[in-house]
């Protein structure tokens, strides 16, 4: 493949069928904590050969779409039509102003297509005689004709293929074929063959199965693996005038306060950084800049809740968090269980997954001199990765 080749992927997600269950069109139903469409889009966006991705939707599902793809690098979605063929045509026409070299047309329901399938598709275009390429699997089971509960004949399974998506084409060729196509075509291969185009067969993969029936969602869940992530956070705040401090979301009476732009809760700040670290999402200052007046005196529970939201948006499960407060005073022990309960509440965790510990530094250093409080935290998270 020439490195300059521009490869665009269109995801067709305009269907409104709810027979797969869950009460929403299946592309918006969650698998391993994330909508099927998000899995599909993430997979294509991360593939190194794919330059850009767009999605064709039913405009009536715009709110579901916005939630499903929040934070992903996608352009404004394209409004689909009454049939799949119309929706693909709309997606192709939307590219006319900036035509790619190659276009992939993919069904959102085949959300778990492995990278190797896309590698083979793109590689097929090294042959200049090829107009398109489609992943397919050989038909292994015998095929028989039948009606009224009785077999009536056989079908030769040789040379029969089970066709998958994405289906890839040179963009100008597919656009012309689509514009000329009769209605009622089931996929791009059918349209391309009708137009006399040459379509290569590339290796399909069982993991690119189409999620259709309720049982398919259970199958998709079993394909999910989790990678564990652990990250730490650290924070310090200085004592100043006052009669209380906030620590781990609990107000603790003290003969000093803590100085900070927000409520100076070093425990929650350290834990927020630890959670952000599990998804490599920067630090608390990136998300809540001290220069922003909105965060003056702000309660730090919202920082922690935001970090937890980002982790869950990535398909993450928070397994455990652990905070160590480092100070001579105030005494943490009497407040420890209240702190654990408050953190558990903010994160939506069972309290046995929340640990709060305290230590002194034997009167050494700034904490020993009671100039300020330090906190360190650790978070363990599992991120879902569907194979
Ligand atoms: Mg801080």
mmCIF file of C-alpha atoms and ligand atoms in Angstrom:
data_model
loop_
_atom_site.group_PDB
_atom_site.id
_atom_site.type_symbol
_atom_site.label_atom_id
_atom_site.label_comp_id
_atom_site.label_asym_id
_atom_site.label_seq_id
_atom_site.Cartn_x
_atom_site.Cartn_y
_atom_site.Cartn_z
ATOM 1 C CA UNK A 1 0.000 0.000 0.000
ATOM 2 C CA UNK A 2 1.252 3.497 -0.795
ATOM 3 C CA UNK A 3 1.718 5.432 2.440
ATOM 4 C CA UNK A 4 -0.233 8.325 0.953
ATOM 5 C CA UNK A 5 -3.333 6.186 0.384
ATOM 6 C CA UNK A 6 -6.298 7.697 2.223
ATOM 7 C CA UNK A 7 -8.584 5.034 3.674
ATOM 8 C CA UNK A 8 -11.966 6.109 5.033
ATOM 9 C CA UNK A 9 -14.355 3.812 6.911
ATOM 10 C CA UNK A 10 -18.121 4.326 6.928
ATOM 11 C CA UNK A 11 -19.987 2.623 9.768
ATOM 12 C CA UNK A 12 -23.616 1.935 8.915
ATOM 13 C CA UNK A 13 -25.619 2.313 12.145
ATOM 14 C CA UNK A 14 -28.958 3.641 10.912
ATOM 15 C CA UNK A 15 -31.076 0.596 11.775
ATOM 16 C CA UNK A 16 -33.875 0.950 14.281
ATOM 17 C CA UNK A 17 -34.510 -2.748 14.977
ATOM 18 C CA UNK A 18 -34.880 -3.617 18.640
ATOM 19 C CA UNK A 19 -35.345 -7.375 18.314
ATOM 20 C CA UNK A 20 -31.940 -7.994 19.886
ATOM 21 C CA UNK A 21 -33.486 -6.765 23.163
ATOM 22 C CA UNK A 22 -32.465 -4.045 25.589
ATOM 23 C CA UNK A 23 -35.149 -1.605 24.405
ATOM 24 C CA UNK A 24 -32.808 0.393 22.127
ATOM 25 C CA UNK A 25 -31.544 -0.282 18.586
ATOM 26 C CA UNK A 26 -28.861 -2.921 18.986
ATOM 27 C CA UNK A 27 -25.969 -0.685 17.917
ATOM 28 C CA UNK A 28 -26.609 1.383 21.060
ATOM 29 C CA UNK A 29 -26.894 -1.580 23.412
ATOM 30 C CA UNK A 30 -23.969 -2.140 25.784
ATOM 31 C CA UNK A 31 -21.505 -4.998 25.578
ATOM 32 C CA UNK A 32 -18.782 -5.074 28.254
ATOM 33 C CA UNK A 33 -19.988 -1.696 29.498
ATOM 34 C CA UNK A 34 -19.930 0.119 26.146
ATOM 35 C CA UNK A 35 -22.405 0.469 23.269
ATOM 36 C CA UNK A 36 -21.821 -1.855 20.321
ATOM 37 C CA UNK A 37 -21.326 1.176 18.049
ATOM 38 C CA UNK A 38 -18.564 2.500 20.302
ATOM 39 C CA UNK A 39 -16.722 -0.839 20.099
ATOM 40 C CA UNK A 40 -17.018 -0.757 16.304
ATOM 41 C CA UNK A 41 -15.856 2.864 15.997
ATOM 42 C CA UNK A 42 -12.923 2.433 18.408
ATOM 43 C CA UNK A 43 -11.681 -0.603 16.511
ATOM 44 C CA UNK A 44 -11.634 1.228 13.179
ATOM 45 C CA UNK A 45 -10.253 4.496 14.617
ATOM 46 C CA UNK A 46 -7.285 2.724 16.188
ATOM 47 C CA UNK A 47 -6.332 0.766 13.050
ATOM 48 C CA UNK A 48 -3.159 2.339 11.606
ATOM 49 C CA UNK A 49 -4.255 1.918 7.955
ATOM 50 C CA UNK A 50 -7.528 3.821 8.471
ATOM 51 C CA UNK A 51 -7.300 7.585 8.035
ATOM 52 C CA UNK A 52 -10.800 8.608 9.090
ATOM 53 C CA UNK A 53 -14.155 7.176 10.146
ATOM 54 C CA UNK A 54 -17.722 8.444 9.765
ATOM 55 C CA UNK A 55 -21.025 7.029 10.975
ATOM 56 C CA UNK A 56 -24.420 6.932 9.247
ATOM 57 C CA UNK A 57 -27.265 7.105 11.777
ATOM 58 C CA UNK A 58 -31.003 7.430 12.053
ATOM 59 C CA UNK A 59 -31.349 11.135 13.016
ATOM 60 C CA UNK A 60 -34.056 10.117 15.494
ATOM 61 C CA UNK A 61 -31.319 8.379 17.512
ATOM 62 C CA UNK A 62 -29.063 11.433 17.743
ATOM 63 C CA UNK A 63 -29.053 11.544 21.555
ATOM 64 C CA UNK A 64 -28.165 7.835 21.790
ATOM 65 C CA UNK A 65 -25.427 8.402 19.203
ATOM 66 C CA UNK A 66 -23.944 11.364 21.081
ATOM 67 C CA UNK A 67 -23.728 9.307 24.280
ATOM 68 C CA UNK A 68 -22.332 6.266 22.482
ATOM 69 C CA UNK A 69 -19.405 8.008 20.804
ATOM 70 C CA UNK A 70 -18.643 10.778 23.336
ATOM 71 C CA UNK A 71 -14.978 11.742 23.141
ATOM 72 C CA UNK A 72 -14.190 9.812 19.930
ATOM 73 C CA UNK A 73 -12.625 11.590 16.917
ATOM 74 C CA UNK A 74 -15.650 11.414 14.617
ATOM 75 C CA UNK A 75 -17.144 14.062 12.315
ATOM 76 C CA UNK A 76 -20.800 15.082 12.330
ATOM 77 C CA UNK A 77 -22.813 11.895 11.609
ATOM 78 C CA UNK A 78 -24.519 11.391 8.244
ATOM 79 C CA UNK A 79 -28.318 11.012 8.174
ATOM 80 C CA UNK A 80 -29.236 7.559 6.852
ATOM 81 C CA UNK A 81 -32.099 6.529 4.582
ATOM 82 C CA UNK A 82 -34.973 4.054 4.625
ATOM 83 C CA UNK A 83 -32.840 1.053 3.638
ATOM 84 C CA UNK A 84 -29.275 -0.016 4.283
ATOM 85 C CA UNK A 85 -28.491 0.686 0.635
ATOM 86 C CA UNK A 86 -29.816 4.256 0.973
ATOM 87 C CA UNK A 87 -27.792 4.764 4.154
ATOM 88 C CA UNK A 88 -24.536 3.591 2.543
ATOM 89 C CA UNK A 89 -25.262 5.830 -0.454
ATOM 90 C CA UNK A 90 -25.668 8.811 1.893
ATOM 91 C CA UNK A 91 -22.370 7.961 3.578
ATOM 92 C CA UNK A 92 -20.601 7.756 0.196
ATOM 93 C CA UNK A 93 -22.107 11.008 -1.114
ATOM 94 C CA UNK A 94 -20.966 12.804 2.065
ATOM 95 C CA UNK A 95 -17.348 12.092 1.023
ATOM 96 C CA UNK A 96 -17.563 13.630 -2.453
ATOM 97 C CA UNK A 97 -15.915 16.924 -1.460
ATOM 98 C CA UNK A 98 -12.885 15.144 0.061
ATOM 99 C CA UNK A 99 -12.791 11.757 -1.638
ATOM 100 C CA UNK A 100 -10.664 9.017 -0.065
ATOM 101 C CA UNK A 101 -8.706 6.519 -2.191
ATOM 102 C CA UNK A 102 -10.293 3.536 -0.499
ATOM 103 C CA UNK A 103 -13.597 3.365 1.345
ATOM 104 C CA UNK A 104 -14.564 0.640 3.816
ATOM 105 C CA UNK A 105 -18.258 0.018 4.453
ATOM 106 C CA UNK A 106 -18.840 -1.636 7.810
ATOM 107 C CA UNK A 107 -21.855 -2.765 9.839
ATOM 108 C CA UNK A 108 -21.893 -1.521 13.442
ATOM 109 C CA UNK A 109 -23.219 -4.956 14.443
ATOM 110 C CA UNK A 110 -19.902 -6.569 13.413
ATOM 111 C CA UNK A 111 -18.279 -4.574 16.181
ATOM 112 C CA UNK A 112 -15.479 -7.009 16.999
ATOM 113 C CA UNK A 113 -13.741 -7.362 13.654
ATOM 114 C CA UNK A 114 -10.049 -8.165 14.319
ATOM 115 C CA UNK A 115 -7.284 -5.936 12.938
ATOM 116 C CA UNK A 116 -6.004 -8.802 10.766
ATOM 117 C CA UNK A 117 -9.214 -8.722 8.693
ATOM 118 C CA UNK A 118 -8.651 -5.032 7.921
ATOM 119 C CA UNK A 119 -4.938 -5.605 7.229
ATOM 120 C CA UNK A 120 -5.834 -8.166 4.554
ATOM 121 C CA UNK A 121 -8.516 -5.941 3.017
ATOM 122 C CA UNK A 122 -6.167 -2.998 2.597
ATOM 123 C CA UNK A 123 -3.343 -5.220 1.318
ATOM 124 C CA UNK A 124 -5.637 -6.514 -1.465
ATOM 125 C CA UNK A 125 -5.400 -3.127 -3.197
ATOM 126 C CA UNK A 126 -1.710 -3.694 -3.967
ATOM 127 C CA UNK A 127 -3.154 -5.523 -6.999
ATOM 128 C CA UNK A 128 -4.174 -2.758 -9.454
ATOM 129 C CA UNK A 129 -6.734 -5.091 -11.050
ATOM 130 C CA UNK A 130 -8.751 -5.219 -7.827
ATOM 131 C CA UNK A 131 -11.657 -2.742 -7.456
ATOM 132 C CA UNK A 132 -12.807 -4.080 -4.130
ATOM 133 C CA UNK A 133 -12.193 -6.670 -1.419
ATOM 134 C CA UNK A 134 -14.465 -8.432 1.023
ATOM 135 C CA UNK A 135 -13.719 -10.696 4.002
ATOM 136 C CA UNK A 136 -15.420 -14.076 3.772
ATOM 137 C CA UNK A 137 -15.320 -17.499 5.402
ATOM 138 C CA UNK A 138 -15.756 -20.777 3.565
ATOM 139 C CA UNK A 139 -19.059 -22.555 4.078
ATOM 140 C CA UNK A 140 -18.232 -25.596 6.265
ATOM 141 C CA UNK A 141 -21.691 -26.962 7.115
ATOM 142 C CA UNK A 142 -23.525 -28.843 4.399
ATOM 143 C CA UNK A 143 -26.316 -26.924 2.703
ATOM 144 C CA UNK A 144 -29.659 -28.492 1.767
ATOM 145 C CA UNK A 145 -32.809 -27.177 0.219
ATOM 146 C CA UNK A 146 -36.056 -27.921 2.029
ATOM 147 C CA UNK A 147 -39.668 -26.909 2.425
ATOM 148 C CA UNK A 148 -42.656 -27.913 4.533
ATOM 149 C CA UNK A 149 -40.388 -29.741 6.967
ATOM 150 C CA UNK A 150 -38.801 -32.027 4.365
ATOM 151 C CA UNK A 151 -35.487 -31.857 2.544
ATOM 152 C CA UNK A 152 -35.936 -31.534 -1.160
ATOM 153 C CA UNK A 153 -32.424 -31.262 -2.529
ATOM 154 C CA UNK A 154 -28.766 -30.467 -2.015
ATOM 155 C CA UNK A 155 -26.666 -27.387 -2.645
ATOM 156 C CA UNK A 156 -23.033 -27.734 -3.570
ATOM 157 C CA UNK A 157 -21.172 -25.915 -0.803
ATOM 158 C CA UNK A 158 -17.978 -25.708 -2.845
ATOM 159 C CA UNK A 159 -17.278 -22.149 -3.874
ATOM 160 C CA UNK A 160 -19.818 -20.810 -1.376
ATOM 161 C CA UNK A 161 -18.699 -18.104 1.044
ATOM 162 C CA UNK A 162 -20.128 -16.463 4.141
ATOM 163 C CA UNK A 163 -19.616 -12.757 3.568
ATOM 164 C CA UNK A 164 -18.667 -10.295 6.329
ATOM 165 C CA UNK A 165 -17.854 -6.593 6.637
ATOM 166 C CA UNK A 166 -16.026 -4.239 6.306
ATOM 167 C CA UNK A 167 -16.167 -4.397 2.512
ATOM 168 C CA UNK A 168 -13.513 -2.223 0.862
ATOM 169 C CA UNK A 169 -13.509 -0.492 -2.536
ATOM 170 C CA UNK A 170 -11.724 2.113 -4.544
ATOM 171 C CA UNK A 171 -13.946 5.065 -3.704
ATOM 172 C CA UNK A 172 -14.725 6.396 -7.221
ATOM 173 C CA UNK A 173 -15.649 2.884 -8.412
ATOM 174 C CA UNK A 174 -18.021 2.185 -5.508
ATOM 175 C CA UNK A 175 -19.592 5.645 -5.726
ATOM 176 C CA UNK A 176 -20.351 5.140 -9.426
ATOM 177 C CA UNK A 177 -21.657 1.609 -8.805
ATOM 178 C CA UNK A 178 -23.945 2.826 -6.014
ATOM 179 C CA UNK A 179 -25.324 5.666 -8.140
ATOM 180 C CA UNK A 180 -26.162 3.138 -10.857
ATOM 181 C CA UNK A 181 -27.472 0.378 -8.563
ATOM 182 C CA UNK A 182 -31.005 -1.001 -8.659
ATOM 183 C CA UNK A 183 -32.778 -0.876 -5.291
ATOM 184 C CA UNK A 184 -32.901 -3.931 -3.036
ATOM 185 C CA UNK A 185 -29.183 -4.819 -2.945
ATOM 186 C CA UNK A 186 -28.059 -6.465 0.283
ATOM 187 C CA UNK A 187 -24.444 -5.328 0.375
ATOM 188 C CA UNK A 188 -21.675 -3.539 -1.499
ATOM 189 C CA UNK A 189 -20.331 -6.740 -3.081
ATOM 190 C CA UNK A 190 -23.712 -7.270 -4.776
ATOM 191 C CA UNK A 191 -23.692 -3.692 -6.050
ATOM 192 C CA UNK A 192 -20.078 -3.944 -7.225
ATOM 193 C CA UNK A 193 -20.637 -7.234 -9.060
ATOM 194 C CA UNK A 194 -23.711 -5.787 -10.780
ATOM 195 C CA UNK A 195 -21.477 -2.950 -11.987
ATOM 196 C CA UNK A 196 -18.881 -5.384 -13.305
ATOM 197 C CA UNK A 197 -16.243 -4.606 -10.677
ATOM 198 C CA UNK A 198 -13.600 -7.107 -9.568
ATOM 199 C CA UNK A 199 -13.903 -7.984 -5.873
ATOM 200 C CA UNK A 200 -11.216 -10.024 -4.120
ATOM 201 C CA UNK A 201 -11.993 -12.522 -1.370
ATOM 202 C CA UNK A 202 -9.890 -11.851 1.740
ATOM 203 C CA UNK A 203 -9.796 -13.886 4.971
ATOM 204 C CA UNK A 204 -12.782 -13.378 7.260
ATOM 205 C CA UNK A 205 -12.796 -14.170 10.975
ATOM 206 C CA UNK A 206 -15.445 -15.728 13.240
ATOM 207 C CA UNK A 207 -14.880 -12.871 15.705
ATOM 208 C CA UNK A 208 -16.364 -10.501 13.119
ATOM 209 C CA UNK A 209 -19.763 -12.172 13.621
ATOM 210 C CA UNK A 210 -22.878 -10.052 13.312
ATOM 211 C CA UNK A 211 -24.546 -9.343 16.648
ATOM 212 C CA UNK A 212 -28.196 -9.956 15.800
ATOM 213 C CA UNK A 213 -30.078 -12.070 18.317
ATOM 214 C CA UNK A 214 -30.232 -11.620 22.114
ATOM 215 C CA UNK A 215 -27.895 -14.623 22.527
ATOM 216 C CA UNK A 216 -25.278 -12.852 20.397
ATOM 217 C CA UNK A 217 -24.878 -10.243 23.127
ATOM 218 C CA UNK A 218 -24.027 -12.973 25.628
ATOM 219 C CA UNK A 219 -21.508 -14.373 23.123
ATOM 220 C CA UNK A 220 -19.948 -10.931 22.711
ATOM 221 C CA UNK A 221 -19.617 -10.614 26.509
ATOM 222 C CA UNK A 222 -17.735 -13.920 26.711
ATOM 223 C CA UNK A 223 -15.216 -12.560 24.180
ATOM 224 C CA UNK A 224 -14.341 -9.725 26.528
ATOM 225 C CA UNK A 225 -11.016 -9.820 28.320
ATOM 226 C CA UNK A 226 -9.811 -7.315 30.850
ATOM 227 C CA UNK A 227 -6.395 -5.777 31.230
ATOM 228 C CA UNK A 228 -5.540 -4.578 34.727
ATOM 229 C CA UNK A 229 -4.126 -1.143 35.329
ATOM 230 C CA UNK A 230 -2.743 0.304 38.553
ATOM 231 C CA UNK A 231 -1.657 3.901 39.054
ATOM 232 C CA UNK A 232 -0.668 6.178 41.914
ATOM 233 C CA UNK A 233 -1.326 9.777 42.866
ATOM 234 C CA UNK A 234 0.275 12.216 45.299
ATOM 235 C CA UNK A 235 -0.747 15.606 46.675
ATOM 236 C CA UNK A 236 0.234 18.150 49.332
ATOM 237 C CA UNK A 237 -1.607 21.082 50.847
ATOM 238 C CA UNK A 238 -0.245 23.642 53.293
ATOM 239 C CA UNK A 239 -1.823 24.529 56.620
ATOM 240 C CA UNK A 240 -3.209 28.043 57.053
ATOM 241 C CA UNK A 241 -5.740 29.792 59.251
ATOM 242 C CA UNK A 242 -9.026 28.000 59.853
ATOM 243 C CA UNK A 243 -10.958 25.653 62.122
ATOM 244 C CA UNK A 244 -11.368 22.569 59.919
ATOM 245 C CA UNK A 245 -9.875 20.622 57.041
ATOM 246 C CA UNK A 246 -11.477 18.474 54.328
ATOM 247 C CA UNK A 247 -9.883 15.040 54.060
ATOM 248 C CA UNK A 248 -11.216 12.253 51.847
ATOM 249 C CA UNK A 249 -14.521 14.088 51.518
ATOM 250 C CA UNK A 250 -15.044 14.441 55.289
ATOM 251 C CA UNK A 251 -15.001 17.691 57.271
ATOM 252 C CA UNK A 252 -12.603 17.280 60.183
ATOM 253 C CA UNK A 253 -12.391 19.885 62.948
ATOM 254 C CA UNK A 254 -8.822 21.165 63.397
ATOM 255 C CA UNK A 255 -6.973 24.212 64.731
ATOM 256 C CA UNK A 256 -5.831 25.040 61.174
ATOM 257 C CA UNK A 257 -7.329 24.922 57.711
ATOM 258 C CA UNK A 258 -5.662 23.805 54.465
ATOM 259 C CA UNK A 259 -4.801 26.323 51.745
ATOM 260 C CA UNK A 260 -5.759 25.578 48.174
ATOM 261 C CA UNK A 261 -7.699 26.835 45.201
ATOM 262 C CA UNK A 262 -10.451 24.255 45.819
ATOM 263 C CA UNK A 263 -11.313 22.788 49.228
ATOM 264 C CA UNK A 264 -7.681 21.520 49.428
ATOM 265 C CA UNK A 265 -8.690 17.901 50.081
ATOM 266 C CA UNK A 266 -5.285 16.304 49.501
ATOM 267 C CA UNK A 267 -6.733 12.784 49.930
ATOM 268 C CA UNK A 268 -9.320 13.146 47.169
ATOM 269 C CA UNK A 269 -6.829 14.971 44.932
ATOM 270 C CA UNK A 270 -4.276 12.166 45.205
ATOM 271 C CA UNK A 271 -6.979 9.585 44.521
ATOM 272 C CA UNK A 272 -8.299 11.572 41.526
ATOM 273 C CA UNK A 273 -4.797 11.558 40.039
ATOM 274 C CA UNK A 274 -4.451 7.826 40.663
ATOM 275 C CA UNK A 275 -7.692 7.108 38.776
ATOM 276 C CA UNK A 276 -6.728 9.413 35.910
ATOM 277 C CA UNK A 277 -3.401 7.566 35.812
ATOM 278 C CA UNK A 278 -5.089 4.215 35.174
ATOM 279 C CA UNK A 279 -6.327 5.514 31.811
ATOM 280 C CA UNK A 280 -3.304 7.759 31.153
ATOM 281 C CA UNK A 281 -5.638 10.771 31.102
ATOM 282 C CA UNK A 282 -3.259 13.388 32.502
ATOM 283 C CA UNK A 283 -3.672 14.857 35.975
ATOM 284 C CA UNK A 284 -6.203 16.799 37.999
ATOM 285 C CA UNK A 285 -4.706 20.133 36.900
ATOM 286 C CA UNK A 286 -5.388 19.285 33.237
ATOM 287 C CA UNK A 287 -9.053 18.634 33.921
ATOM 288 C CA UNK A 288 -9.661 21.310 36.579
ATOM 289 C CA UNK A 289 -7.099 24.101 36.028
ATOM 290 C CA UNK A 290 -6.415 26.201 39.160
ATOM 291 C CA UNK A 291 -6.613 29.248 36.857
ATOM 292 C CA UNK A 292 -10.329 28.516 36.332
ATOM 293 C CA UNK A 293 -12.512 30.487 38.756
ATOM 294 C CA UNK A 294 -15.160 27.764 38.609
ATOM 295 C CA UNK A 295 -13.030 25.595 40.893
ATOM 296 C CA UNK A 296 -12.387 28.254 43.592
ATOM 297 C CA UNK A 297 -13.410 26.660 46.882
ATOM 298 C CA UNK A 298 -14.914 23.747 44.963
ATOM 299 C CA UNK A 299 -15.779 20.526 46.762
ATOM 300 C CA UNK A 300 -13.301 17.913 45.549
ATOM 301 C CA UNK A 301 -15.843 15.093 45.324
ATOM 302 C CA UNK A 302 -16.710 16.356 41.811
ATOM 303 C CA UNK A 303 -13.071 15.950 40.702
ATOM 304 C CA UNK A 304 -13.069 12.341 41.877
ATOM 305 C CA UNK A 305 -16.498 11.644 40.345
ATOM 306 C CA UNK A 306 -15.267 13.025 37.010
ATOM 307 C CA UNK A 307 -12.198 10.774 37.020
ATOM 308 C CA UNK A 308 -14.413 7.754 37.780
ATOM 309 C CA UNK A 309 -16.722 8.748 34.917
ATOM 310 C CA UNK A 310 -13.775 8.878 32.499
ATOM 311 C CA UNK A 311 -12.593 5.433 33.617
ATOM 312 C CA UNK A 312 -16.072 3.956 33.090
ATOM 313 C CA UNK A 313 -16.402 5.679 29.726
ATOM 314 C CA UNK A 314 -13.328 3.693 28.686
ATOM 315 C CA UNK A 315 -15.082 0.460 29.678
ATOM 316 C CA UNK A 316 -13.210 0.423 32.983
ATOM 317 C CA UNK A 317 -14.180 -1.279 36.226
ATOM 318 C CA UNK A 318 -12.694 0.195 39.405
ATOM 319 C CA UNK A 319 -11.531 -2.743 41.506
ATOM 320 C CA UNK A 320 -9.906 -1.089 44.501
ATOM 321 C CA UNK A 321 -8.638 2.239 45.806
ATOM 322 C CA UNK A 322 -6.233 2.939 48.660
ATOM 323 C CA UNK A 323 -5.376 6.323 50.202
ATOM 324 C CA UNK A 324 -2.626 7.072 52.719
ATOM 325 C CA UNK A 325 -2.812 10.389 54.598
ATOM 326 C CA UNK A 326 0.520 11.615 55.932
ATOM 327 C CA UNK A 327 0.305 14.035 58.870
ATOM 328 C CA UNK A 328 0.915 14.370 62.598
ATOM 329 C CA UNK A 329 -2.495 15.945 63.171
ATOM 330 C CA UNK A 330 -5.441 15.891 62.924
ATOM 331 C CA UNK A 331 -5.900 12.299 64.009
ATOM 332 C CA UNK A 332 -7.334 10.323 61.096
ATOM 333 C CA UNK A 333 -8.363 7.155 62.972
ATOM 334 C CA UNK A 334 -11.679 8.451 64.350
ATOM 335 C CA UNK A 335 -12.747 9.535 60.838
ATOM 336 C CA UNK A 336 -11.393 6.623 58.831
ATOM 337 C CA UNK A 337 -14.678 4.765 58.338
ATOM 338 C CA UNK A 338 -16.551 7.952 57.437
ATOM 339 C CA UNK A 339 -13.841 8.679 54.837
ATOM 340 C CA UNK A 340 -14.088 5.166 53.387
ATOM 341 C CA UNK A 341 -17.876 5.458 53.232
ATOM 342 C CA UNK A 342 -17.711 8.847 51.489
ATOM 343 C CA UNK A 343 -15.191 7.655 48.869
ATOM 344 C CA UNK A 344 -17.244 4.492 48.300
ATOM 345 C CA UNK A 345 -20.307 6.692 47.754
ATOM 346 C CA UNK A 346 -18.562 9.008 45.281
ATOM 347 C CA UNK A 347 -17.117 6.102 43.285
ATOM 348 C CA UNK A 348 -20.147 3.822 43.543
ATOM 349 C CA UNK A 349 -18.038 1.075 45.120
ATOM 350 C CA UNK A 350 -18.612 -1.380 47.954
ATOM 351 C CA UNK A 351 -16.844 -0.139 51.080
ATOM 352 C CA UNK A 352 -14.558 -3.195 51.189
ATOM 353 C CA UNK A 353 -12.967 -1.881 47.973
ATOM 354 C CA UNK A 354 -11.972 1.381 49.651
ATOM 355 C CA UNK A 355 -8.999 1.608 51.996
ATOM 356 C CA UNK A 356 -7.921 4.689 53.964
ATOM 357 C CA UNK A 357 -4.718 4.586 55.977
ATOM 358 C CA UNK A 358 -2.739 7.165 57.921
ATOM 359 C CA UNK A 359 0.834 7.594 59.011
ATOM 360 C CA UNK A 360 3.093 10.223 60.519
ATOM 361 C CA UNK A 361 6.648 10.983 59.489
ATOM 362 C CA UNK A 362 7.972 10.783 63.051
ATOM 363 C CA UNK A 363 8.016 14.586 63.291
ATOM 364 C CA UNK A 364 10.465 14.752 60.367
ATOM 365 C CA UNK A 365 10.064 16.976 57.338
ATOM 366 C CA UNK A 366 7.232 19.385 56.506
ATOM 367 C CA UNK A 367 4.550 16.991 57.632
ATOM 368 C CA UNK A 368 6.459 16.356 60.857
ATOM 369 C CA UNK A 369 6.674 20.102 61.474
ATOM 370 C CA UNK A 370 2.905 20.304 60.825
ATOM 371 C CA UNK A 371 3.327 22.714 57.932
ATOM 372 C CA UNK A 372 1.005 20.731 55.715
ATOM 373 C CA UNK A 373 -0.609 17.407 54.876
ATOM 374 C CA UNK A 374 0.498 14.963 52.187
ATOM 375 C CA UNK A 375 -1.544 12.174 50.665
ATOM 376 C CA UNK A 376 -0.746 9.338 48.341
ATOM 377 C CA UNK A 377 -3.198 7.030 46.632
ATOM 378 C CA UNK A 378 -3.325 3.921 44.505
ATOM 379 C CA UNK A 379 -6.123 2.790 42.191
ATOM 380 C CA UNK A 380 -6.603 -0.585 40.488
ATOM 381 C CA UNK A 381 -8.819 -0.723 37.434
ATOM 382 C CA UNK A 382 -9.740 -3.318 34.809
ATOM 383 C CA UNK A 383 -10.267 -2.107 31.248
ATOM 384 C CA UNK A 384 -12.482 -4.194 28.986
ATOM 385 C CA UNK A 385 -10.889 -5.321 25.741
ATOM 386 C CA UNK A 386 -13.083 -7.395 23.522
ATOM 387 C CA UNK A 387 -10.938 -9.870 21.623
HETATM 388 MG MG1 LIG B 1 -4.340 19.370 45.523
#
